[in-house]
Short mmCIF file of C-alpha atoms in Angstrom, two decimals:
data_model
loop_
_atom_site.label_atom_id
_atom_site.label_comp_id
_atom_site.label_asym_id
_atom_site.label_seq_id
_atom_site.Cartn_x
_atom_site.Cartn_y
_atom_site.Cartn_z
CA UNK W 2 94.10 129.35 36.83
CA UNK W 3 93.91 126.64 39.49
CA UNK W 4 97.02 124.55 39.07
CA UNK W 5 99.63 126.30 40.99
CA UNK W 6 103.08 124.95 41.13
CA UNK W 7 105.36 124.38 44.03
CA UNK W 8 107.53 127.55 44.76
CA UNK W 9 110.97 127.82 46.44
CA UNK W 10 112.07 130.31 49.34
CA UNK W 11 113.97 133.43 49.30
CA UNK W 12 112.60 136.78 47.95
CA UNK W 13 111.52 135.49 44.67
CA UNK W 14 110.05 132.54 46.15
CA UNK W 15 107.96 134.22 48.58
CA UNK W 16 106.72 136.69 46.21
CA UNK W 17 105.57 133.76 44.00
CA UNK W 18 104.03 132.33 46.78
CA UNK W 19 102.01 135.34 47.56
CA UNK W 20 100.91 135.51 43.98
CA UNK W 21 100.23 131.65 43.81
CA UNK W 22 97.75 132.27 46.62
CA UNK W 23 95.51 134.41 44.59
CA UNK W 24 95.57 131.65 41.94
CA UNK W 25 94.88 128.87 44.50
CA UNK W 26 97.88 129.01 46.33
CA UNK W 27 100.88 127.00 47.33
CA UNK W 28 103.88 127.38 50.21
CA UNK W 29 107.31 125.55 50.28
CA UNK W 30 110.94 126.45 50.52
CA UNK W 31 114.23 124.90 49.42
CA UNK W 32 115.17 123.34 52.69
CA UNK W 33 112.90 120.74 53.42
CA UNK W 34 109.60 122.93 53.51
CA UNK W 35 106.09 121.74 53.07
CA UNK W 36 105.12 121.30 49.30
CA UNK W 37 101.53 122.49 49.96
CA UNK W 38 99.10 123.74 47.31
CA UNK W 39 96.23 125.68 48.71
CA UNK W 40 92.89 123.71 49.19
CA UNK W 41 90.68 126.47 47.26
CA UNK W 42 87.65 126.70 49.89
CA UNK W 43 86.51 125.46 53.28
CA UNK W 44 83.80 122.78 53.48
CA UNK W 45 80.32 124.27 53.84
CA UNK W 46 78.29 123.76 56.95
CA UNK W 47 75.86 121.42 55.51
CA UNK W 48 75.44 117.71 56.12
CA UNK W 49 78.23 115.31 56.17
CA UNK W 50 81.53 116.53 54.81
CA UNK W 51 84.82 114.49 54.12
CA UNK W 52 88.38 116.04 55.18
CA UNK W 53 90.14 117.67 52.48
CA UNK W 54 93.90 117.48 52.52
CA UNK W 55 96.38 119.32 50.21
CA UNK W 56 97.60 116.98 47.46
CA UNK W 57 100.77 116.07 49.28
CA UNK W 58 99.26 115.22 52.30
CA UNK W 59 97.56 111.92 53.61
CA UNK W 60 96.15 111.12 57.15
CA UNK W 61 95.52 108.02 59.16
CA UNK W 62 93.29 107.65 62.14
CA UNK W 63 95.24 106.75 65.16
CA UNK W 64 92.26 106.76 67.87
CA UNK W 65 88.79 107.72 67.91
CA UNK W 66 85.99 108.28 70.27
CA UNK W 67 84.53 104.82 70.95
CA UNK W 68 87.89 102.72 71.52
CA UNK W 69 87.83 101.04 75.01
CA UNK W 70 90.72 101.77 77.40
CA UNK W 71 93.02 99.08 78.45
CA UNK W 72 92.62 99.89 82.02
CA UNK W 73 89.39 101.67 82.70
CA UNK W 74 88.16 103.72 85.78
CA UNK W 75 84.77 102.02 85.42
CA UNK W 76 83.26 103.52 88.71
CA UNK W 77 83.69 106.96 87.13
CA UNK W 78 82.92 106.31 83.56
CA UNK W 79 86.47 107.01 82.14
CA UNK W 80 85.97 103.73 79.87
CA UNK W 81 86.46 105.05 76.25
CA UNK W 82 88.74 107.35 74.60
CA UNK W 83 86.43 110.33 73.63
CA UNK W 84 83.47 109.24 76.07
CA UNK W 85 82.30 109.14 79.63
CA UNK W 86 79.88 106.36 80.12
CA UNK W 87 79.00 107.00 83.93
CA UNK W 88 75.43 107.28 83.07
CA UNK W 89 75.45 103.84 81.00
CA UNK W 90 74.27 105.86 77.91
CA UNK W 91 74.87 104.55 74.21
CA UNK W 92 78.16 106.17 72.65
CA UNK W 93 76.78 108.19 69.73
CA UNK W 94 73.75 109.48 67.69
CA UNK W 95 70.94 109.21 70.19
CA UNK W 96 69.25 111.75 72.26
CA UNK W 97 70.60 110.38 75.41
CA UNK W 98 74.17 109.59 74.09
CA UNK W 99 77.09 109.61 76.34
CA UNK W 100 79.32 112.45 77.22
CA UNK W 101 81.69 113.38 74.91
CA UNK W 102 85.13 114.27 76.21
CA UNK W 103 86.96 116.24 73.33
CA UNK W 104 90.87 114.96 73.19
CA UNK W 105 92.60 118.03 72.85
CA UNK W 106 96.25 119.12 72.36
CA UNK W 107 98.78 116.46 71.47
CA UNK W 108 102.33 115.64 72.64
CA UNK W 109 104.29 112.87 71.21
CA UNK W 110 106.93 111.19 73.04
CA UNK W 111 109.35 108.30 72.52
CA UNK W 112 109.92 106.46 75.70
CA UNK W 113 111.16 103.14 76.30
CA UNK W 114 111.36 102.51 72.67
CA UNK W 115 107.72 103.03 72.43
CA UNK W 116 105.99 105.71 70.47
CA UNK W 117 103.19 107.40 72.41
CA UNK W 118 100.79 110.11 72.08
CA UNK W 119 99.35 111.98 75.17
CA UNK W 120 96.32 113.83 75.37
CA UNK W 121 94.16 115.77 77.92
CA UNK W 122 90.30 115.51 77.66
CA UNK W 123 88.36 119.13 77.58
CA UNK W 124 85.06 118.31 78.49
CA UNK W 125 83.39 116.73 81.64
CA UNK W 126 82.15 115.49 83.48
CA UNK W 127 85.60 114.59 84.72
CA UNK W 128 89.10 115.57 83.63
CA UNK W 129 91.37 112.88 82.65
CA UNK W 130 94.71 111.85 80.42
CA UNK W 131 95.05 109.26 77.71
CA UNK W 132 98.14 107.54 75.99
CA UNK W 133 97.66 106.16 72.51
CA UNK W 134 100.31 103.53 71.76
CA UNK W 135 100.98 104.15 68.14
CA UNK W 136 103.09 100.78 67.94
CA UNK W 137 100.19 98.61 68.89
CA UNK W 138 98.40 97.28 65.71
CA UNK W 139 95.13 96.03 67.79
CA UNK W 140 93.03 99.25 68.36
CA UNK W 141 91.35 97.50 71.19
CA UNK W 142 94.56 97.49 73.06
CA UNK W 143 95.89 101.15 71.97
CA UNK W 144 94.66 103.59 74.55
CA UNK W 145 95.62 103.63 78.30
CA UNK W 146 94.31 105.75 81.03
CA UNK W 147 97.22 107.67 82.19
CA UNK W 148 95.41 109.75 85.03
CA UNK W 149 91.88 111.05 86.18
CA UNK W 150 92.55 111.86 89.91
CA UNK W 151 94.41 114.56 91.85
CA UNK W 152 97.04 113.70 94.64
CA UNK W 153 94.18 113.04 97.43
CA UNK W 154 92.36 110.61 94.91
CA UNK W 155 89.72 113.37 93.75
CA UNK W 156 88.48 114.31 90.25
CA UNK W 157 90.47 117.45 88.95
CA UNK W 158 89.32 119.78 86.15
CA UNK W 159 88.82 119.03 82.49
CA UNK W 160 92.12 119.54 80.50
CA UNK W 161 92.88 121.75 77.60
CA UNK W 162 96.50 122.47 77.15
CA UNK W 163 99.28 119.87 77.58
CA UNK W 164 103.12 119.58 77.16
CA UNK W 165 106.09 117.68 78.27
CA UNK W 166 108.61 119.12 80.69
CA UNK W 167 111.70 117.29 80.16
CA UNK W 168 113.54 119.32 83.36
CA UNK W 169 110.92 117.74 85.66
CA UNK W 170 110.05 114.57 83.72
CA UNK W 171 106.30 115.71 83.66
CA UNK W 172 103.36 116.15 81.67
CA UNK W 173 102.02 119.72 82.55
CA UNK W 174 98.34 119.90 82.18
CA UNK W 175 96.05 123.28 81.89
CA UNK W 176 92.65 123.51 83.12
CA UNK W 177 90.99 126.20 80.96
CA UNK W 178 88.61 127.81 83.90
CA UNK W 179 88.62 130.75 85.64
CA UNK W 180 90.20 131.11 89.08
CA UNK W 181 89.79 129.14 91.56
CA UNK W 182 89.18 126.04 89.34
CA UNK W 183 91.64 126.61 86.53
CA UNK W 184 95.45 126.17 86.82
CA UNK W 185 98.35 124.06 85.80
CA UNK W 186 98.89 120.32 86.99
CA UNK W 187 101.65 118.10 86.65
CA UNK W 188 101.57 114.24 86.18
CA UNK W 189 105.11 112.25 86.36
CA UNK W 190 105.91 109.68 83.59
CA UNK W 191 108.95 106.97 84.29
CA UNK W 192 111.54 106.26 81.34
CA UNK W 193 109.04 103.88 80.04
CA UNK W 194 106.28 106.33 79.48
CA UNK W 195 104.03 105.01 82.44
CA UNK W 196 102.57 107.44 84.98
CA UNK W 197 104.46 107.56 88.56
CA UNK W 198 102.85 107.90 91.76
CA UNK W 199 99.68 106.27 90.29
CA UNK W 200 99.25 109.11 87.84
CA UNK W 201 97.78 111.27 90.55
CA UNK W 202 98.00 114.88 89.13
CA UNK W 203 99.64 117.61 91.23
CA UNK W 204 98.40 121.11 91.38
CA UNK W 205 101.15 123.54 91.06
CA UNK W 206 100.00 126.41 93.05
CA UNK W 207 102.97 128.71 92.10
CA UNK W 208 101.81 128.91 88.50
CA UNK W 209 98.76 130.38 89.42
CA UNK W 210 94.89 129.91 88.82
CA UNK W 211 93.47 130.94 85.69
CA UNK W 212 91.86 129.94 82.31
CA UNK W 213 95.13 128.71 80.91
CA UNK W 214 95.27 126.84 77.64
CA UNK W 215 98.67 126.79 75.91
CA UNK W 216 101.38 125.69 77.84
CA UNK W 217 105.20 125.40 76.68
CA UNK W 218 108.83 125.21 77.91
CA UNK W 219 111.72 127.10 76.90
CA UNK W 220 115.39 125.94 76.97
CA UNK W 221 116.00 127.59 80.22
CA UNK W 222 113.16 125.59 82.04
CA UNK W 223 110.68 128.62 82.22
CA UNK W 224 106.98 127.83 81.46
CA UNK W 225 105.29 130.07 78.99
CA UNK W 226 101.23 129.98 79.16
CA UNK W 227 98.48 131.56 77.36
CA UNK W 228 95.09 132.46 78.77
CA UNK W 229 91.82 132.09 77.10
CA UNK W 230 88.84 133.76 79.09
CA UNK W 231 86.46 135.63 76.86
CA UNK W 232 85.74 139.15 77.72
CA UNK W 233 82.23 140.74 78.70
CA UNK W 234 80.28 141.91 75.86
CA UNK W 235 80.76 145.70 74.69
CA UNK W 236 79.16 147.69 72.16
CA UNK W 237 80.19 145.72 68.79
CA UNK W 238 81.97 142.74 70.20
CA UNK W 239 83.77 141.84 73.56
CA UNK W 240 86.59 143.25 75.58
CA UNK W 241 90.02 141.90 75.69
CA UNK W 242 90.38 139.77 78.96
CA UNK W 243 93.26 137.20 78.79
CA UNK W 244 96.75 137.53 79.43
CA UNK W 245 100.23 135.86 78.25
CA UNK W 246 102.35 134.60 81.15
CA UNK W 247 105.75 133.22 82.07
CA UNK W 248 106.76 131.31 85.04
CA UNK W 249 110.21 131.59 86.17
CA UNK W 250 111.01 128.61 88.47
CA UNK W 251 113.14 128.56 91.33
CA UNK W 252 114.39 125.16 90.57
CA UNK W 253 113.82 124.35 86.99
CA UNK W 254 113.61 120.69 88.09
CA UNK W 255 110.86 121.03 90.73
CA UNK W 256 108.07 123.38 90.18
CA UNK W 257 106.70 122.85 93.57
CA UNK W 258 109.46 124.83 94.81
CA UNK W 259 107.92 127.84 93.78
CA UNK W 260 109.10 131.14 91.59
CA UNK W 261 108.30 133.88 89.88
CA UNK W 262 104.92 134.35 87.53
CA UNK W 263 104.99 137.17 85.30
CA UNK W 264 102.47 138.59 82.80
CA UNK W 265 103.32 140.44 79.34
CA UNK W 266 102.79 144.22 79.46
CA UNK W 267 102.65 145.81 76.08
CA UNK W 268 103.79 149.59 76.00
CA UNK W 269 102.09 152.10 73.61
CA UNK W 270 104.29 154.29 71.25
CA UNK W 271 104.66 156.88 73.98
CA UNK W 272 106.34 154.27 76.49
CA UNK W 273 103.32 154.04 78.85
CA UNK W 274 101.72 150.43 79.32
CA UNK W 275 98.28 149.36 77.79
CA UNK W 276 96.47 148.44 80.70
CA UNK W 277 93.22 146.36 81.48
CA UNK W 278 91.23 149.35 82.96
CA UNK W 279 92.17 151.28 79.60
CA UNK W 280 91.32 148.46 77.08
CA UNK W 281 88.15 147.29 79.01
CA UNK W 282 86.94 150.72 79.29
CA UNK W 283 87.49 151.50 75.59
CA UNK W 284 87.58 148.41 73.65
CA UNK W 285 87.86 150.39 70.56
CA UNK W 286 91.33 152.26 71.74
CA UNK W 287 93.32 152.83 68.63
CA UNK W 288 96.17 150.91 70.47
CA UNK W 289 94.23 147.71 69.68
CA UNK W 290 94.07 148.67 65.97
CA UNK W 291 97.80 149.63 66.02
CA UNK W 292 98.67 146.28 67.43
CA UNK W 293 96.76 144.41 64.47
CA UNK W 294 98.61 146.36 61.88
CA UNK W 295 101.31 144.76 59.71
CA UNK W 296 104.64 146.51 60.26
CA UNK W 297 103.81 147.93 63.78
CA UNK W 298 106.19 147.13 66.74
CA UNK W 299 105.59 147.69 70.53
CA UNK W 300 108.12 147.02 73.49
CA UNK W 301 107.04 144.61 75.88
CA UNK W 302 108.28 143.71 79.29
CA UNK W 303 107.39 140.86 81.78
CA UNK W 304 105.84 142.22 85.04
CA UNK W 305 105.94 140.41 88.03
CA UNK W 306 102.44 139.44 89.44
CA UNK W 307 103.41 136.68 92.11
CA UNK W 308 106.48 135.18 93.91
CA UNK W 309 106.39 132.31 96.20
CA UNK W 310 105.26 128.62 96.76
CA UNK W 311 102.28 128.65 98.76
CA UNK W 312 98.50 128.71 98.28
CA UNK W 313 96.51 128.90 94.96
CA UNK W 314 96.06 132.50 93.77
CA UNK W 315 93.99 134.41 91.02
CA UNK W 316 96.73 134.81 88.29
CA UNK W 317 94.05 136.84 85.97
CA UNK W 318 93.11 139.46 88.82
CA UNK W 319 97.11 139.68 89.52
CA UNK W 320 97.55 140.14 85.90
CA UNK W 321 95.32 143.13 85.79
CA UNK W 322 96.31 144.74 89.27
CA UNK W 323 99.91 144.75 87.92
CA UNK W 324 98.96 146.56 84.52
CA UNK W 325 99.54 143.71 82.40
CA UNK W 326 98.25 143.97 78.74
CA UNK W 327 94.88 141.95 78.00
CA UNK W 328 94.36 140.35 74.64
CA UNK W 329 91.27 138.53 72.58
CA UNK W 330 91.77 135.33 73.82
CA UNK W 331 95.48 134.29 73.16
CA UNK W 332 95.20 130.14 72.96
CA UNK W 333 98.63 128.38 72.20
CA UNK W 334 101.99 129.13 71.29
CA UNK W 335 105.35 127.82 70.35
CA UNK W 336 109.15 128.84 69.87
CA UNK W 337 110.35 129.15 66.41
CA UNK W 338 112.97 126.63 65.28
CA UNK W 339 116.48 128.00 64.63
CA UNK W 340 115.92 130.97 66.84
CA UNK W 341 117.53 129.87 70.11
CA UNK W 342 114.09 130.52 71.84
CA UNK W 343 114.23 134.24 70.84
CA UNK W 344 111.19 134.16 68.87
CA UNK W 345 107.91 133.06 70.32
CA UNK W 346 104.29 132.91 68.00
CA UNK W 347 101.30 132.46 69.76
CA UNK W 348 97.73 132.68 68.29
CA UNK W 349 94.56 135.14 69.32
CA UNK W 350 91.25 133.40 68.88
CA UNK W 351 89.42 136.97 68.50
CA UNK W 352 85.47 137.42 69.09
CA UNK W 353 84.50 134.47 66.89
CA UNK W 354 81.85 136.48 65.45
CA UNK W 355 81.26 138.25 61.98
CA UNK W 356 78.92 140.77 63.73
CA UNK W 357 81.87 142.22 65.87
CA UNK W 358 83.17 145.47 64.93
CA UNK W 359 85.79 146.13 67.42
CA UNK W 360 89.61 146.23 66.59
CA UNK W 361 91.15 143.02 66.77
CA UNK W 362 87.75 141.25 66.30
CA UNK W 363 89.20 138.43 64.22
CA UNK W 364 92.28 138.22 66.29
CA UNK W 365 95.58 136.62 64.44
CA UNK W 366 98.99 135.52 65.25
CA UNK W 367 101.80 137.32 67.27
CA UNK W 368 105.29 137.22 67.65
CA UNK W 369 107.05 138.02 70.53
CA UNK W 370 110.89 138.80 70.12
CA UNK W 371 113.55 138.94 73.09
CA UNK W 372 117.33 138.59 73.26
CA UNK W 373 116.83 135.44 75.20
CA UNK W 374 113.78 133.57 76.47
CA UNK W 375 114.52 134.68 79.95
CA UNK W 376 114.99 138.36 78.89
CA UNK W 377 113.01 140.74 80.78
CA UNK W 378 112.03 142.85 77.64
CA UNK W 379 111.40 142.53 74.11
CA UNK W 380 109.10 143.41 71.23
CA UNK W 381 105.55 142.36 69.86
CA UNK W 382 104.22 142.43 66.49
CA UNK W 383 101.52 140.89 64.57
CA UNK W 384 102.76 137.87 62.12
CA UNK W 385 99.26 137.28 60.58
CA UNK W 386 96.17 139.45 60.96
CA UNK W 387 93.03 137.43 61.11
CA UNK W 388 89.81 138.24 59.03
CA UNK W 389 86.52 136.84 58.50
CA UNK W 390 87.72 134.07 56.40
CA UNK W 391 90.66 133.16 58.64
CA UNK W 392 89.80 133.56 62.28
CA UNK W 393 89.26 131.42 65.50
CA UNK W 394 93.02 130.65 65.44
CA UNK W 395 93.79 128.01 68.17
CA UNK W 396 96.63 125.34 67.99
CA UNK W 397 99.76 126.34 66.18
CA UNK W 398 103.05 124.34 65.41
CA UNK W 399 106.18 124.87 63.18
CA UNK W 400 106.47 122.30 60.46
CA UNK W 401 109.91 123.89 59.47
CA UNK W 402 111.81 126.61 60.45
CA UNK W 403 109.84 129.04 58.14
CA UNK W 404 106.35 127.22 57.86
CA UNK W 405 103.94 127.67 60.56
CA UNK W 406 100.86 125.66 60.78
CA UNK W 407 97.80 127.48 62.29
CA UNK W 408 94.35 125.62 62.64
CA UNK W 409 90.86 127.32 63.44
CA UNK W 410 88.50 126.24 66.20
CA UNK W 411 85.94 128.85 65.41
CA UNK W 412 82.77 127.21 66.63
CA UNK W 413 79.32 126.39 65.69
CA UNK W 414 77.93 130.20 65.60
CA UNK W 415 80.73 131.48 63.45
CA UNK W 416 80.47 128.28 61.11
CA UNK W 417 76.99 129.29 60.48
CA UNK W 418 77.51 133.01 59.80
CA UNK W 419 80.05 132.13 57.23
CA UNK W 420 78.83 128.95 56.01
CA UNK W 421 82.09 127.41 56.30
CA UNK W 422 83.68 124.61 58.59
CA UNK W 423 87.14 125.22 60.30
CA UNK W 424 90.34 125.10 58.14
CA UNK W 425 94.17 124.34 58.71
CA UNK W 426 96.75 126.80 57.26
CA UNK W 427 100.54 127.16 56.39
CA UNK W 428 101.81 130.62 57.07
CA UNK W 429 105.10 130.80 55.13
CA UNK W 430 107.04 133.27 56.97
CA UNK W 431 109.89 133.56 54.52
CA UNK W 432 113.56 132.28 54.74
CA UNK W 433 115.58 134.20 56.98
CA UNK W 434 118.76 133.47 54.76
CA UNK W 435 117.43 136.03 52.31
CA UNK W 436 117.15 138.71 54.48
CA UNK W 437 113.63 138.76 53.92
CA UNK W 438 110.83 138.42 56.48
CA UNK W 439 107.08 138.99 56.46
CA UNK W 440 105.73 140.86 59.39
CA UNK W 441 108.85 141.65 60.97
CA UNK W 442 108.44 145.46 60.82
CA UNK W 443 108.24 145.68 56.92
CA UNK W 444 104.48 146.08 56.50
CA UNK W 445 104.19 142.86 54.44
CA UNK W 446 101.60 140.01 55.25
CA UNK W 447 102.41 136.43 54.82
CA UNK W 448 99.72 134.63 52.80
CA UNK W 449 97.53 131.91 54.39
CA UNK W 450 97.84 128.50 52.56
CA UNK W 451 94.92 126.20 53.46
CA UNK W 452 96.43 122.61 53.94
CA UNK W 453 93.13 121.13 55.52
CA UNK W 454 89.47 121.97 54.77
CA UNK W 455 88.05 120.00 57.79
CA UNK W 456 84.69 117.97 57.28
CA UNK W 457 82.02 117.19 59.69
CA UNK W 458 81.33 113.52 60.43
CA UNK W 459 77.97 111.87 60.89
CA UNK W 460 78.29 111.86 64.69
CA UNK W 461 78.88 115.65 64.63
CA UNK W 462 76.27 116.25 62.15
CA UNK W 463 73.68 114.53 64.54
CA UNK W 464 74.81 116.63 67.28
CA UNK W 465 74.78 119.66 65.57
CA UNK W 466 71.09 119.28 64.47
CA UNK W 467 69.44 117.39 67.20
CA UNK W 468 71.83 115.81 69.61
CA UNK W 469 71.60 116.60 73.41
CA UNK W 470 72.92 119.99 74.57
CA UNK W 471 75.81 118.67 76.81
CA UNK W 472 77.59 117.66 73.42
CA UNK W 473 79.01 120.15 70.96
CA UNK W 474 78.10 120.15 67.43
CA UNK W 475 80.29 120.74 64.59
CA UNK W 476 83.82 119.07 64.41
CA UNK W 477 86.61 121.44 65.44
CA UNK W 478 90.53 121.32 64.73
CA UNK W 479 92.86 121.26 67.56
CA UNK W 480 96.03 119.54 68.50
CA UNK W 481 98.32 120.19 65.45
CA UNK W 482 101.48 118.99 66.59
CA UNK W 483 104.86 118.28 64.99
CA UNK W 484 107.47 116.60 66.92
CA UNK W 485 110.43 113.89 66.76
CA UNK W 486 109.27 112.63 70.34
CA UNK W 487 112.65 113.54 71.80
CA UNK W 488 111.85 113.41 75.47
CA UNK W 489 115.46 115.07 76.68
CA UNK W 490 115.93 118.83 76.88
CA UNK W 491 117.31 118.84 73.49
CA UNK W 492 113.95 118.00 72.23
CA UNK W 493 112.00 120.99 73.82
CA UNK W 494 109.72 122.24 70.96
CA UNK W 495 111.81 124.75 69.03
CA UNK W 496 115.34 123.35 69.91
CA UNK W 497 115.56 121.40 66.61
CA UNK W 498 114.54 122.19 62.95
CA UNK W 499 111.96 119.97 62.18
CA UNK W 500 111.91 117.77 59.14
CA UNK W 501 108.42 116.19 58.58
CA UNK W 502 109.25 115.46 54.80
CA UNK W 503 112.37 114.13 55.14
CA UNK W 504 113.02 112.45 58.24
CA UNK W 505 110.44 109.40 59.52
CA UNK W 506 111.41 110.46 63.10
CA UNK W 507 109.30 113.76 62.87
CA UNK W 508 105.59 113.09 62.87
CA UNK W 509 102.57 115.25 62.64
CA UNK W 510 99.07 114.81 64.39
CA UNK W 511 95.73 116.74 64.87
CA UNK W 512 92.54 116.16 66.39
CA UNK W 513 89.02 116.08 65.15
CA UNK W 514 87.13 117.26 68.33
CA UNK W 515 83.50 116.40 68.96
CA UNK W 516 81.35 113.81 66.89
CA UNK W 517 83.53 110.63 66.46
CA UNK W 518 86.60 112.33 68.54
CA UNK W 519 89.28 111.25 65.98
CA UNK W 520 92.73 111.96 66.13
CA UNK W 521 95.03 111.73 62.94
CA UNK W 522 98.43 111.59 61.80
CA UNK W 523 99.69 113.48 58.52
CA UNK W 524 102.14 112.20 56.33
CA UNK W 525 103.72 114.59 53.96
CA UNK W 526 105.13 113.67 50.55
CA UNK W 527 107.72 115.67 49.09
#
């Protein structure tokens, strides 16, 4: 009963995958897809647990929290990969241990012949960006500080999202904080992968100030962003309070020249917009249930909320005023390879509580389809509906044209409620060549196949049970990333078909936040 076989793509293959999931699960396709066998269950929230990967995958740590930086900012405590040591505290497992920084989303680039992994750090007391030299065999020489000051030499907010903008030759960083603190920063890199202008981060005012997390370029040079601001409590859960954005630059090679910031508006079946005032005054609005129903599809349009260059502005308030449609914590998004940037998938985290009874409480994965990435209108449909076992969706990446990797970042509270730590899933969206597609208006659901059951290391176990309040407890999954490291416009995520099982150029990474703050590279075996 629990020895599933690898299945192939197409109508027969996708139906077989659904059947196999009930028995233990598998997901693969005939065009370089992932040969993933379902890991039967998540790890329980008890004691120290090892990570469990699908049998076809292995992982190797590429960095961990106590690695020193080769160029530390000692005066500000930016001395180690996953810790701030300003107060001189020990690194782990004591009541006064150092503040942990939570390395977050990953960006893999090949620059100057070197293979680098860049990350922002999500938790204070100071934001910074690091670079892991994947070619360096001595761990003590592997991590470099790229940036921890802004253009005037001051600290900037902690960093959650990160992407590479090949048009501007910048790392784009997002600070997940409400206005006026949150927003987007740019750090330039030269051809060798080193920071320019001393690594000073420039706030990009034209992109607005808000709780941005996910950030991603398209091939036209537009910047797509997702906002993660939890809504206020309501009867049975929380109100939707975050938006999807698109920035259309005046000059795609220089974001300081300004442009137009837009927010996504979703229309009801009768053609009227679903607005913030409606959904926050009635978080049980039937529209929210319809939006989270397989087979449903709604018209979308991008509404302008700001145009210009000068001064920071509250993007969240502007989106509400423009009657954009709020969602329940959309976090990260990516374009589907092979679609010419016409399909954009993004996660919605939801309420992260099993006690929530409101529609959409468990979030899901959405797809926005347009005739082009610069089109002003399109449609949105649910690609995967969350439930109690599969929720808290955060980072997202395509491993093939049809295999979507989605990882949970559910939080200690939800871990306790369901006695389960986080997992990473493969959603096989079916082979388009077969003419069949899950969740494309046909009302069928792709089956989540667990490729990773995250464990809990000793440091995180200590923090969850008796550690200081300023350090989070359980390990959480973030930073799932699949890339060949191409820093050119041709390498924008979604432009190429990933081949992680057949080409060594394609590499897969994820970060185990909290505890030891380890970042891993996954190898896939055919």
